[in-house]
JSON list of C-alpha atoms in Angstrom, two decimals:
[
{"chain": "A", "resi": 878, "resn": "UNK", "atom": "CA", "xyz": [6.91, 114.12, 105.52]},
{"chain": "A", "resi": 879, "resn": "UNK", "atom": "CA", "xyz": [8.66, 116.90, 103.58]},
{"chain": "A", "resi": 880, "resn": "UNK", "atom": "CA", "xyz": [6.85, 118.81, 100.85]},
{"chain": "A", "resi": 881, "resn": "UNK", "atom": "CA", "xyz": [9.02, 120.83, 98.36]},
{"chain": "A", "resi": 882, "resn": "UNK", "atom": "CA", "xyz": [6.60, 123.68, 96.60]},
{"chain": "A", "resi": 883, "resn": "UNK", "atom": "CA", "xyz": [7.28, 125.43, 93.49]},
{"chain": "A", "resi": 884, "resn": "UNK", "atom": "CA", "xyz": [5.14, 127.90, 92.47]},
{"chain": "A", "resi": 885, "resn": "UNK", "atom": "CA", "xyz": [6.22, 129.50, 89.24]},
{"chain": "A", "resi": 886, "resn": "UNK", "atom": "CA", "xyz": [5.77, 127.00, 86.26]},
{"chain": "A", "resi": 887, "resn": "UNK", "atom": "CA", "xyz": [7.35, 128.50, 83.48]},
{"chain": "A", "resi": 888, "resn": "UNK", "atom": "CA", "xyz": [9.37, 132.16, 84.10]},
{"chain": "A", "resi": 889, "resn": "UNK", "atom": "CA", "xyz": [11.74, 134.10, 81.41]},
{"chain": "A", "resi": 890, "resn": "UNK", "atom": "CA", "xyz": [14.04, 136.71, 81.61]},
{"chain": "A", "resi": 891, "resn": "UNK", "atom": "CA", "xyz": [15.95, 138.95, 79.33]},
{"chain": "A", "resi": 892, "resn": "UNK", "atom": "CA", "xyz": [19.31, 137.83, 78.06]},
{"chain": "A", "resi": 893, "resn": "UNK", "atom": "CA", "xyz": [21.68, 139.65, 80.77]},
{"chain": "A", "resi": 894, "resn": "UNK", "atom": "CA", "xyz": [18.81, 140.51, 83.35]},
{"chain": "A", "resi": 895, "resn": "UNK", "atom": "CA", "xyz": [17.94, 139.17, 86.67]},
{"chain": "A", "resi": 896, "resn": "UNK", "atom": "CA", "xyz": [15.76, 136.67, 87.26]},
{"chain": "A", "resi": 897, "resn": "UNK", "atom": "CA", "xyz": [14.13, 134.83, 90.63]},
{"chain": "A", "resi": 898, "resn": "UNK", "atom": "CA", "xyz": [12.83, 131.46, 91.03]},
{"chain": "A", "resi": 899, "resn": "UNK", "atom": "CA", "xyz": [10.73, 130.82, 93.95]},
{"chain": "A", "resi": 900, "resn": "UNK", "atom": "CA", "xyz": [10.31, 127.75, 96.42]},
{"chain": "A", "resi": 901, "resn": "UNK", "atom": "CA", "xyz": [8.87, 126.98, 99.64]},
{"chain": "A", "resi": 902, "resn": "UNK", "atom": "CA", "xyz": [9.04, 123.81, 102.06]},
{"chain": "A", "resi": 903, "resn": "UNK", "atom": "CA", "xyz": [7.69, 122.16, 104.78]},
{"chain": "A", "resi": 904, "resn": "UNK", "atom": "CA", "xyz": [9.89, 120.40, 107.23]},
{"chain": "A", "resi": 905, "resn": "UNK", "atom": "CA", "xyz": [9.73, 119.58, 111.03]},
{"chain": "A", "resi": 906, "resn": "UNK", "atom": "CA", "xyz": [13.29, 119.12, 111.22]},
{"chain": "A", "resi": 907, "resn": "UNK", "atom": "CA", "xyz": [15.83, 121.73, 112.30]},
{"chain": "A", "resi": 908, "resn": "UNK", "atom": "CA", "xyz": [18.91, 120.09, 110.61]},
{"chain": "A", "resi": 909, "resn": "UNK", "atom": "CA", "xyz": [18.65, 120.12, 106.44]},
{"chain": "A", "resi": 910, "resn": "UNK", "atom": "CA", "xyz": [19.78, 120.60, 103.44]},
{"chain": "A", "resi": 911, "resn": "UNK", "atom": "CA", "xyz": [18.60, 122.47, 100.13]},
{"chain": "A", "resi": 912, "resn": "UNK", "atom": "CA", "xyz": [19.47, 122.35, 96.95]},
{"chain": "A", "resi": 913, "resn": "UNK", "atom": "CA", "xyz": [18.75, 123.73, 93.59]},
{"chain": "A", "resi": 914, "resn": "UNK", "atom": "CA", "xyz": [19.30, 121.57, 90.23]},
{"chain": "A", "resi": 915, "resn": "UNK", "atom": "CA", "xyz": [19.18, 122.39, 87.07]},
{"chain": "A", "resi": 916, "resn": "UNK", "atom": "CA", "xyz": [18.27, 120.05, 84.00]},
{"chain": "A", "resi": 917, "resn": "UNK", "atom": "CA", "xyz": [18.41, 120.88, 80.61]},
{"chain": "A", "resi": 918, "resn": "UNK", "atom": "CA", "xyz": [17.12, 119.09, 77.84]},
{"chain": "A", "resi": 919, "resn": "UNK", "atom": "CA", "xyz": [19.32, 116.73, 78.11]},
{"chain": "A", "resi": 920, "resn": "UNK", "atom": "CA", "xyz": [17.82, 115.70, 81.23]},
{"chain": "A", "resi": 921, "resn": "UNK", "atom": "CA", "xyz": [21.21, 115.73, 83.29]},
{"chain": "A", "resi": 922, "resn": "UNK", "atom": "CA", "xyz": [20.56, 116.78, 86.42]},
{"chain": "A", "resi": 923, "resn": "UNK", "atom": "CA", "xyz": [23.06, 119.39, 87.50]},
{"chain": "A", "resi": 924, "resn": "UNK", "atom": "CA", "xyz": [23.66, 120.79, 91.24]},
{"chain": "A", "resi": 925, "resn": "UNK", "atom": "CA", "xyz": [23.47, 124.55, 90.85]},
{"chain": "A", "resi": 926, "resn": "UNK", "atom": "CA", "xyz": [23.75, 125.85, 94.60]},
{"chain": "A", "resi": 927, "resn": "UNK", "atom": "CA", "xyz": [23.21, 124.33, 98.07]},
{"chain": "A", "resi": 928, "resn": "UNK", "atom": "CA", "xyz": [22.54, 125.55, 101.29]},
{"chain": "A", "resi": 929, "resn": "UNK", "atom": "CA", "xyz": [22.78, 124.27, 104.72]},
{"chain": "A", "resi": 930, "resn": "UNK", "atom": "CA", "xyz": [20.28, 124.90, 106.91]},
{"chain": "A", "resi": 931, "resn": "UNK", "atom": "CA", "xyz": [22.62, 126.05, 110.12]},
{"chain": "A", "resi": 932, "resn": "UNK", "atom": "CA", "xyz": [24.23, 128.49, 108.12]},
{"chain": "A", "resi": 933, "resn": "UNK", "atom": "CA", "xyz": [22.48, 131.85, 108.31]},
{"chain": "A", "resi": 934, "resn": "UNK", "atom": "CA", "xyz": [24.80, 133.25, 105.46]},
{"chain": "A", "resi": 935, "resn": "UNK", "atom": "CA", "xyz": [23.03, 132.88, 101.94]},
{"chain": "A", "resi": 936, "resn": "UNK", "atom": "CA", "xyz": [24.87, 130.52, 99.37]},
{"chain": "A", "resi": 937, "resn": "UNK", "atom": "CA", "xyz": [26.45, 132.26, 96.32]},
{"chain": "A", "resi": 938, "resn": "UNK", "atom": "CA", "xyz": [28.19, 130.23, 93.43]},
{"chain": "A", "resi": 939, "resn": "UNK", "atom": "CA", "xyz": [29.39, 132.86, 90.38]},
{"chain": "A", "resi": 940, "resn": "UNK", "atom": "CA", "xyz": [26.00, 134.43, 88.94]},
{"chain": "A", "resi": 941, "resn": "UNK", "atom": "CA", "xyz": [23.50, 132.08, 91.50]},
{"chain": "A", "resi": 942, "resn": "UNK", "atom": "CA", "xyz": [22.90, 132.95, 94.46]},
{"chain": "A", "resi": 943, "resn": "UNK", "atom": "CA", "xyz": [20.05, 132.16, 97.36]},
{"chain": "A", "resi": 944, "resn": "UNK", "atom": "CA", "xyz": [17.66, 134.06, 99.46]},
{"chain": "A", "resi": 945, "resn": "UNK", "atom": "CA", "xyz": [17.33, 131.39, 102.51]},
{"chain": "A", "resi": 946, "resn": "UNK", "atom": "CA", "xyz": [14.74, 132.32, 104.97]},
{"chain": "A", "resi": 947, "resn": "UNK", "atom": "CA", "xyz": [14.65, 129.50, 107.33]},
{"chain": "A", "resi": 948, "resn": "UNK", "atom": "CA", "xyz": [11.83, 130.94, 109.69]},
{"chain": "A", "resi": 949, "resn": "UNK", "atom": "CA", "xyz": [9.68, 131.48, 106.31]},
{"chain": "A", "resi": 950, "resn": "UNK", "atom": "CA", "xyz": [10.91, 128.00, 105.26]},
{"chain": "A", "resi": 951, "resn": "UNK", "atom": "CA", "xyz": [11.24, 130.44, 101.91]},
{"chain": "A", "resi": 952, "resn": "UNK", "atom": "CA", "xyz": [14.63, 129.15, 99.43]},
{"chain": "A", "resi": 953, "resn": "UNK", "atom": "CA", "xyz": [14.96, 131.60, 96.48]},
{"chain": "A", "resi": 954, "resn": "UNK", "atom": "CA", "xyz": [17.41, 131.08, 93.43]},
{"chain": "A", "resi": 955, "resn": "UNK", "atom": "CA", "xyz": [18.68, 134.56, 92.10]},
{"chain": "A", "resi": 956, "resn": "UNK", "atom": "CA", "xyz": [20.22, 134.19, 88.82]},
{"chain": "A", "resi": 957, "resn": "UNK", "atom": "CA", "xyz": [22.00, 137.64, 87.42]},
{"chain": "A", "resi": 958, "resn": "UNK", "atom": "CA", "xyz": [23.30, 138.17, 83.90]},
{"chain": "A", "resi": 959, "resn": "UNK", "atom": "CA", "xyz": [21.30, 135.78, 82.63]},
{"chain": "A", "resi": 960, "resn": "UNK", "atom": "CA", "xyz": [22.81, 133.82, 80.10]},
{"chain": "A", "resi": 961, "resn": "UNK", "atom": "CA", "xyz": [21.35, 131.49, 77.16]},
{"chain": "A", "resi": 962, "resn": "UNK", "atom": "CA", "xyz": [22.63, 128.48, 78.35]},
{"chain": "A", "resi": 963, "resn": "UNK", "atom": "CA", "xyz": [20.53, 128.70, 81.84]},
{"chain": "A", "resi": 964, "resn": "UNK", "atom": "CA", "xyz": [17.88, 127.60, 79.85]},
{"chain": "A", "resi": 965, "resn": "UNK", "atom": "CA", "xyz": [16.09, 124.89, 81.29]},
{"chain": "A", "resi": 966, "resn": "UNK", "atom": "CA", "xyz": [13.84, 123.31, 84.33]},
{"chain": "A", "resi": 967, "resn": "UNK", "atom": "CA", "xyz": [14.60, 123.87, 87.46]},
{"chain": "A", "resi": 968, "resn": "UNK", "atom": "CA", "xyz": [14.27, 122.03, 90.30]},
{"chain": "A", "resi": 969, "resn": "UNK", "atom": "CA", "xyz": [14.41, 122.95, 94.42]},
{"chain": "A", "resi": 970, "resn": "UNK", "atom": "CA", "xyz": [15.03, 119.95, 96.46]},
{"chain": "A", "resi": 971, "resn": "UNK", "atom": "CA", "xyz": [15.11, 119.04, 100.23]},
{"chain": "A", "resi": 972, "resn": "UNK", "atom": "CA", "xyz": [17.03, 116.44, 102.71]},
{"chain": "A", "resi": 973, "resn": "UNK", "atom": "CA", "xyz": [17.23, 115.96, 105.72]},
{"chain": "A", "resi": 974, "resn": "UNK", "atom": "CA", "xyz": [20.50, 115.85, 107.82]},
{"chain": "A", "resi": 975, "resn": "UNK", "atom": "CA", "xyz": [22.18, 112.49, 108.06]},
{"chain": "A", "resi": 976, "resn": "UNK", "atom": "CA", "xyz": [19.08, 111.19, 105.37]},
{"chain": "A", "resi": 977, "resn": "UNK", "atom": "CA", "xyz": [19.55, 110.25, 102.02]},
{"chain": "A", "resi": 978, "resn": "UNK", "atom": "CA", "xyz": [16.29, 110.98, 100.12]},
{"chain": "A", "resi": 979, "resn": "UNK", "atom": "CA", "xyz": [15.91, 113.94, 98.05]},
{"chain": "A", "resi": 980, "resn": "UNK", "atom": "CA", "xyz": [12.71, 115.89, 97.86]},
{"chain": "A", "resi": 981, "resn": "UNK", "atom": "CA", "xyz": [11.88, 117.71, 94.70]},
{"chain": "A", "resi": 982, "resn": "UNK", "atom": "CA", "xyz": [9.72, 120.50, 93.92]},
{"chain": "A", "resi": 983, "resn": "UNK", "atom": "CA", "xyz": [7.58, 120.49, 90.99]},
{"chain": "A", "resi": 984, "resn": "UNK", "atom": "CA", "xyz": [10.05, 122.42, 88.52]},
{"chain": "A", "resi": 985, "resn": "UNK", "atom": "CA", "xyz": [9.96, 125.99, 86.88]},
{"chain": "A", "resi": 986, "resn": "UNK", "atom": "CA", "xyz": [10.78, 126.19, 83.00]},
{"chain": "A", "resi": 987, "resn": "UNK", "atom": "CA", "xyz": [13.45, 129.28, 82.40]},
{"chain": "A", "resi": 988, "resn": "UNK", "atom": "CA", "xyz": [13.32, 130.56, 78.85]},
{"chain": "A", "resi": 989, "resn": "UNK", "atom": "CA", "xyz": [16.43, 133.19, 78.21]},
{"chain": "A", "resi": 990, "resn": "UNK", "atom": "CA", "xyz": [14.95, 135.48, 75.42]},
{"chain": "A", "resi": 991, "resn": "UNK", "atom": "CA", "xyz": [17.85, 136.90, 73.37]},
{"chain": "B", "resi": 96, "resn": "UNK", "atom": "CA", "xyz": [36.12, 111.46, 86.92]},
{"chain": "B", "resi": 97, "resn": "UNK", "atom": "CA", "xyz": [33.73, 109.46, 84.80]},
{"chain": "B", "resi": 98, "resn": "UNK", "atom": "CA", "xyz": [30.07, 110.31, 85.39]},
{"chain": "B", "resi": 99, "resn": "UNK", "atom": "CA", "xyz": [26.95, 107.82, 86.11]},
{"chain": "B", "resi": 100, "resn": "UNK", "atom": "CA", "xyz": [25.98, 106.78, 83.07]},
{"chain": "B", "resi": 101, "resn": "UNK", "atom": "CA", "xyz": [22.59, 104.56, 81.84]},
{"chain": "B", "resi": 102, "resn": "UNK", "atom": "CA", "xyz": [21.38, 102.88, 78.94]},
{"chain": "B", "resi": 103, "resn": "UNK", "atom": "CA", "xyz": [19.82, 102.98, 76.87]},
{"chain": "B", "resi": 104, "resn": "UNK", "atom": "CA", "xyz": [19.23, 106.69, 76.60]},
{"chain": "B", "resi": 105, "resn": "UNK", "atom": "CA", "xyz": [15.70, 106.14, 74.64]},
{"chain": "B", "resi": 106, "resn": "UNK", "atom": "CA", "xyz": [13.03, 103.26, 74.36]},
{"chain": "B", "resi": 107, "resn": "UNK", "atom": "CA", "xyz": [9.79, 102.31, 73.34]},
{"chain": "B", "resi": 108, "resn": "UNK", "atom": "CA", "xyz": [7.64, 99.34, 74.37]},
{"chain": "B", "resi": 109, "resn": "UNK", "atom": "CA", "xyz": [3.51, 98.39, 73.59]},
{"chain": "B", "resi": 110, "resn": "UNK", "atom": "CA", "xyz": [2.20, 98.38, 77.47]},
{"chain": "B", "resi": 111, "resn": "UNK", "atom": "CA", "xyz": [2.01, 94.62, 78.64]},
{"chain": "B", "resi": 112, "resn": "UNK", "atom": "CA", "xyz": [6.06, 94.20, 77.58]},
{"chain": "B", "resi": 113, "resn": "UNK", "atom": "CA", "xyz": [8.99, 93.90, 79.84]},
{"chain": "B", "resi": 114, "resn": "UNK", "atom": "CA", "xyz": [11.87, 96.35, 79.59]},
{"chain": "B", "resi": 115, "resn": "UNK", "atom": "CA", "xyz": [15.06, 96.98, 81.50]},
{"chain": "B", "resi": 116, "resn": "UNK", "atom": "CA", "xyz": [17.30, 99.83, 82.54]},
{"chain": "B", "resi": 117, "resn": "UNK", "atom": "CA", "xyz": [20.60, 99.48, 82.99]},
{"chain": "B", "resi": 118, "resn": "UNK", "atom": "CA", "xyz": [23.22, 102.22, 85.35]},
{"chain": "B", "resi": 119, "resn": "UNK", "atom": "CA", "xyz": [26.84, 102.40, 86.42]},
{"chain": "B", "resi": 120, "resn": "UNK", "atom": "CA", "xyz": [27.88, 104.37, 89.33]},
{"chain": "B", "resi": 121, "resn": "UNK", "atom": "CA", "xyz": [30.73, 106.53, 89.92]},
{"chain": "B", "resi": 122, "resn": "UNK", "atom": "CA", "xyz": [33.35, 104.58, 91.27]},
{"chain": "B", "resi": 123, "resn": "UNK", "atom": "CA", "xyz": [33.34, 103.70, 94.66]},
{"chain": "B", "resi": 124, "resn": "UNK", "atom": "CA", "xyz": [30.08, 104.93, 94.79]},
{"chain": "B", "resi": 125, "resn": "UNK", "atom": "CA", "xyz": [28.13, 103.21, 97.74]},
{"chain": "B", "resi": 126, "resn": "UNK", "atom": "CA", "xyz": [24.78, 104.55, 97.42]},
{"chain": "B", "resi": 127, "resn": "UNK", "atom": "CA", "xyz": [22.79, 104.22, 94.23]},
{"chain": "B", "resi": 128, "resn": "UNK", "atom": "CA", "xyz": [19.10, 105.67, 93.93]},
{"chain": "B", "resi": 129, "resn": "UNK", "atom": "CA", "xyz": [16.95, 104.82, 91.07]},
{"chain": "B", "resi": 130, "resn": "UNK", "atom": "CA", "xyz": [13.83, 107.83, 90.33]},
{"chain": "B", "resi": 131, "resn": "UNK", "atom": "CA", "xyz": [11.24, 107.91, 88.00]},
{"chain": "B", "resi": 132, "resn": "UNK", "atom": "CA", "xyz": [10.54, 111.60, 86.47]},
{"chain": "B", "resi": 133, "resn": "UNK", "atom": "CA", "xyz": [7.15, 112.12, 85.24]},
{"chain": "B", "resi": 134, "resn": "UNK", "atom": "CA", "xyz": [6.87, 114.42, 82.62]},
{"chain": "B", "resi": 135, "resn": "UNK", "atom": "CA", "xyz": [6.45, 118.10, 84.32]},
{"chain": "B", "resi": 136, "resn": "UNK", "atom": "CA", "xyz": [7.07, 116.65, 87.69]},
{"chain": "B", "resi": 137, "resn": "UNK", "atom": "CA", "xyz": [10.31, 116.41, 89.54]},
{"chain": "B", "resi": 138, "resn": "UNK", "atom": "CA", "xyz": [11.79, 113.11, 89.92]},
{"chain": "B", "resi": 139, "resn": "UNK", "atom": "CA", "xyz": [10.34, 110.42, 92.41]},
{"chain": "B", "resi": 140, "resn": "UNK", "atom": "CA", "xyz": [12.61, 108.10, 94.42]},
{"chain": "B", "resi": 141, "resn": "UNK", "atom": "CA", "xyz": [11.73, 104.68, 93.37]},
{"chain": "B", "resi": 142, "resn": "UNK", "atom": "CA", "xyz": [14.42, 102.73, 95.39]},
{"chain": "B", "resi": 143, "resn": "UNK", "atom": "CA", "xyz": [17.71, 103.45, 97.40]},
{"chain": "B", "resi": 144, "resn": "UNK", "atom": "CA", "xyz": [20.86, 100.90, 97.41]},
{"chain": "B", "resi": 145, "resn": "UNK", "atom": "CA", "xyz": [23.43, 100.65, 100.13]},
{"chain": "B", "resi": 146, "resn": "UNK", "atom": "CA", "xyz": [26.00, 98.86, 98.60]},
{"chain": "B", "resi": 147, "resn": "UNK", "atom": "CA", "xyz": [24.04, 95.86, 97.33]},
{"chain": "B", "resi": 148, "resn": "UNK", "atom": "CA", "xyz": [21.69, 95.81, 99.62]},
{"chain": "B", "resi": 149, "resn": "UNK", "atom": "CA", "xyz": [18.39, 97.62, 99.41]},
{"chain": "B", "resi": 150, "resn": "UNK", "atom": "CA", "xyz": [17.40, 101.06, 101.99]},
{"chain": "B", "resi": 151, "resn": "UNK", "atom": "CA", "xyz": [14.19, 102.79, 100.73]},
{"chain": "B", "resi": 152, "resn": "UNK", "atom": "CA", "xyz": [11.83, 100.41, 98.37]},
{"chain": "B", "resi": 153, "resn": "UNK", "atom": "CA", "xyz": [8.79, 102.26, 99.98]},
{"chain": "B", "resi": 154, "resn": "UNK", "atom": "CA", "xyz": [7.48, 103.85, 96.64]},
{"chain": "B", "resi": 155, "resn": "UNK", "atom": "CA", "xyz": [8.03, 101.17, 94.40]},
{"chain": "B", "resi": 156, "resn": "UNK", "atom": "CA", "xyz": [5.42, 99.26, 92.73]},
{"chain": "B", "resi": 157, "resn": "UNK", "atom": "CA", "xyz": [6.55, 95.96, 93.56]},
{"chain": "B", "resi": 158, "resn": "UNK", "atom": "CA", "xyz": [3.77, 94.36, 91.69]},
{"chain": "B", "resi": 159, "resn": "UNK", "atom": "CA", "xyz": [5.79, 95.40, 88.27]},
{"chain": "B", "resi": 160, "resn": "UNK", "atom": "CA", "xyz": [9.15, 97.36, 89.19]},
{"chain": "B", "resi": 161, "resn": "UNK", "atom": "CA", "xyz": [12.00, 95.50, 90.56]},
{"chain": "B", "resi": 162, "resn": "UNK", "atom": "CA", "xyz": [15.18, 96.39, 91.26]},
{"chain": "B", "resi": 163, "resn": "UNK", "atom": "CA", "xyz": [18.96, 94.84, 91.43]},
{"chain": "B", "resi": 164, "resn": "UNK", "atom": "CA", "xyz": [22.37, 95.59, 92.69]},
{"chain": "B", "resi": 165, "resn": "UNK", "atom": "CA", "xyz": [24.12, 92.43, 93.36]},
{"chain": "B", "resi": 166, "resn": "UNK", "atom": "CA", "xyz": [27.62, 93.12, 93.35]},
{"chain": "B", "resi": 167, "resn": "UNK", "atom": "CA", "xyz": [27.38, 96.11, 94.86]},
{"chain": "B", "resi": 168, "resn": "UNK", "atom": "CA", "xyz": [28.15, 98.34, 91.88]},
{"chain": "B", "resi": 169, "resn": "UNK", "atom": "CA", "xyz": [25.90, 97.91, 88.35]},
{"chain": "B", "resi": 170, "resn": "UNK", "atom": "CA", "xyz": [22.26, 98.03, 89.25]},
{"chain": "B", "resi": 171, "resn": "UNK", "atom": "CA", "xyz": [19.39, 97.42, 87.14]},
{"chain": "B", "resi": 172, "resn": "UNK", "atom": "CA", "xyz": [15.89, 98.10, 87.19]},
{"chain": "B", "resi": 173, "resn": "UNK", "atom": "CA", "xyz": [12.96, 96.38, 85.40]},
{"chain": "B", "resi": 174, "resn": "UNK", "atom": "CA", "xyz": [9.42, 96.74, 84.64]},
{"chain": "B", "resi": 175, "resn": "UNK", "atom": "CA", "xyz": [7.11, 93.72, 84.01]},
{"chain": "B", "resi": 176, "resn": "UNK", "atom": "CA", "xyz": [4.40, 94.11, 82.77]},
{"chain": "B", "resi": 177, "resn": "UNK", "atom": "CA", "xyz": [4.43, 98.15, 81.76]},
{"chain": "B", "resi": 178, "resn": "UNK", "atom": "CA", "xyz": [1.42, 100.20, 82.05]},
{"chain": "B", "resi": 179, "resn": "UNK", "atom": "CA", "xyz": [0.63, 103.27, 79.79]},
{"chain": "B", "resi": 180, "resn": "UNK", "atom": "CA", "xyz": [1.22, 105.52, 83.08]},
{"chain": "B", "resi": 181, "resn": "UNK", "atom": "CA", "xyz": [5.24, 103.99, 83.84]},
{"chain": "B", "resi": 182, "resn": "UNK", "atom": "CA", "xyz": [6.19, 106.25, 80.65]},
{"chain": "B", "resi": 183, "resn": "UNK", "atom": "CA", "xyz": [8.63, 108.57, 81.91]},
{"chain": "B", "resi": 184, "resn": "UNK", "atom": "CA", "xyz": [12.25, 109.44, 82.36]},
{"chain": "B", "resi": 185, "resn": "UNK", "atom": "CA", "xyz": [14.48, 107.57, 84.48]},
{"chain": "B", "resi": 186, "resn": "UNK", "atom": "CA", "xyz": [17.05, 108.53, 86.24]},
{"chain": "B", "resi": 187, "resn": "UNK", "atom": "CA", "xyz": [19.68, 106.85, 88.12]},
{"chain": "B", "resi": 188, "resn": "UNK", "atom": "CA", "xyz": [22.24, 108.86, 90.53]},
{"chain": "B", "resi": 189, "resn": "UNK", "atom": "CA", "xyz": [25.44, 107.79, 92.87]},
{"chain": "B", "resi": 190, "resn": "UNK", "atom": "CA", "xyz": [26.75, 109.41, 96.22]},
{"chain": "B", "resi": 191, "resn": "UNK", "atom": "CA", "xyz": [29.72, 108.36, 97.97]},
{"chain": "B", "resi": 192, "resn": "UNK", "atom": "CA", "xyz": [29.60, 107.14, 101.71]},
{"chain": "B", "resi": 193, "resn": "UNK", "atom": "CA", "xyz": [30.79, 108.69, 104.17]},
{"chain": "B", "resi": 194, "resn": "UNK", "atom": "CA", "xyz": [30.06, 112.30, 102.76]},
{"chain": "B", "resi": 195, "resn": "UNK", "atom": "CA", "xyz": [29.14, 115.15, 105.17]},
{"chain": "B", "resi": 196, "resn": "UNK", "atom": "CA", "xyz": [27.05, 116.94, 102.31]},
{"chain": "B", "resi": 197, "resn": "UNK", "atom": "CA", "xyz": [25.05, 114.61, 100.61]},
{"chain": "B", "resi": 198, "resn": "UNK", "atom": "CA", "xyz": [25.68, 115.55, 97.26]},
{"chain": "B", "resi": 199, "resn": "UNK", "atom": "CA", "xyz": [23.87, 112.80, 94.39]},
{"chain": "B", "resi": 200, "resn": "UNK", "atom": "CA", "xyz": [25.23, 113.00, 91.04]},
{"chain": "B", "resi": 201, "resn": "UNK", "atom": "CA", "xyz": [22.83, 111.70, 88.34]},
{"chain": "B", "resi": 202, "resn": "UNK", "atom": "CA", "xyz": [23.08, 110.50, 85.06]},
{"chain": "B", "resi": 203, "resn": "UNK", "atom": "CA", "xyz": [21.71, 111.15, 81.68]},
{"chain": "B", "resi": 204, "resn": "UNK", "atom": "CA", "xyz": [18.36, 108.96, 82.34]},
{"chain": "B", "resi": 205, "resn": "UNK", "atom": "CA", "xyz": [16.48, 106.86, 80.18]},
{"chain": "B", "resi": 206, "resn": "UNK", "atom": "CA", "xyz": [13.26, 107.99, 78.48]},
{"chain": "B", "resi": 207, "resn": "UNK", "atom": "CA", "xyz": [10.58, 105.42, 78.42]},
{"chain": "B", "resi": 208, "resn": "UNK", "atom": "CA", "xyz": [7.67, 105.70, 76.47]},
{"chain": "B", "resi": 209, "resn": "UNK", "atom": "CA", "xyz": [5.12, 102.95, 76.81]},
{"chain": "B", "resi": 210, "resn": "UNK", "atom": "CA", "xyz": [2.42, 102.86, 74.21]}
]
């Protein structure tokens, strides 16, 4: 079975600064994706980034990016410039290849200070 | 293109009741997923629908939760009787078939609190 771990609880960051949310997983399969949502208060789940697991190049969407370390099974989310509106939990997720059920890490609460 | 939406957004029940949950897919949709989202956990996957016909039921309590999707498009999911410890959020989320990456999109969820 997969196991999606989040270490970091609660982090904040300075309005415009960079911050890094942390996540590890456990996996036997070779062939995966992972994903990191966000969900704001109003509990919408939102795909920030995604990364497949054959692709050694890191995933970068505007001011997210990842640091994917497959041999580490290590899947950071960099987010630069932070902004007020990337307030909110945070959640890494797993899947395997060709499955359909997502694994979810535990969450990490961003606070933007202004 | 419309999102997944679910109602009702909030309720409240005395533990022993019955309640309901109600979601629509995005259209053409095929695979529907029902979680339940403990509060400070991430979600849970309670039960997986192919169409109208059921994948993954593995984690849920069948001896209160069931779940329906009978034509393959609306789904509902019920709890009978509730226990203090089924208060959460729950969220319902869509993918389409066929899809290389296996993008869900979920909707708002519904907050149940069970007192």
């Amino acid at each position: 079975a997969q196991t999606v771990t989040q270490s970091q609880p609660e982090m904040s960051v300075q309005e415009a600064e960079t911050v890094t949310l942390s996540c590890t997983y456990d996996t036997s399969e070779s062939d995966y994706y992972l994903f990191w949502y966000k969900q704001p208060p109003s509990r919408q789940m939102i795909l920030v980034i995604r990364q497949e697991a054959y692709k050694q190049q890191n995933a970068t969407e505007n001011r997210f990016s990842v640091n994917f370390q497959k041999a580490a099974k290590s899947f950071s989310l960099k987010i630069s410039d932070s902004q007020l509106g990337d307030a909110a939990m945070y959640f890494c997720a797993f899947i395997q290849s060709g499955g359909s059920r997502l694994t979810f890490g535990e969450g990490t609460q961003l606070t933007v200070n202004p | 293109e419309a999102g997944v939406a679910q109602s009702p957004r909030y309720k409240i029940i005395e533990k022993r009741q019955s309640v309901a949950f109600w979601c629509n897919p995005i259209s053409g949709h095929a695979t529907l997923y029902w979680y339940q989202q403990i509060l400070g956990q991430g979600p849970k996957l309670l039960i997986q629908f192919q169409n109208n016909g059921v994948v993954d039921d593995s984690q849920l309590p069948k001896d209160r939760f069931s779940a329906e999707r009978l034509k393959g498009v609306d789904s509902t999911l019920k709890i009978q009787p509730a226990k203090l410890e089924d208060s959460a959020v729950y969220l319902c989320a869509s993918r389409a078939q066929g899809r290389i990456f296996n993008e869900q999109f979920f909707g708002p969820g519904t907050r149940l609190t069970v007192l």
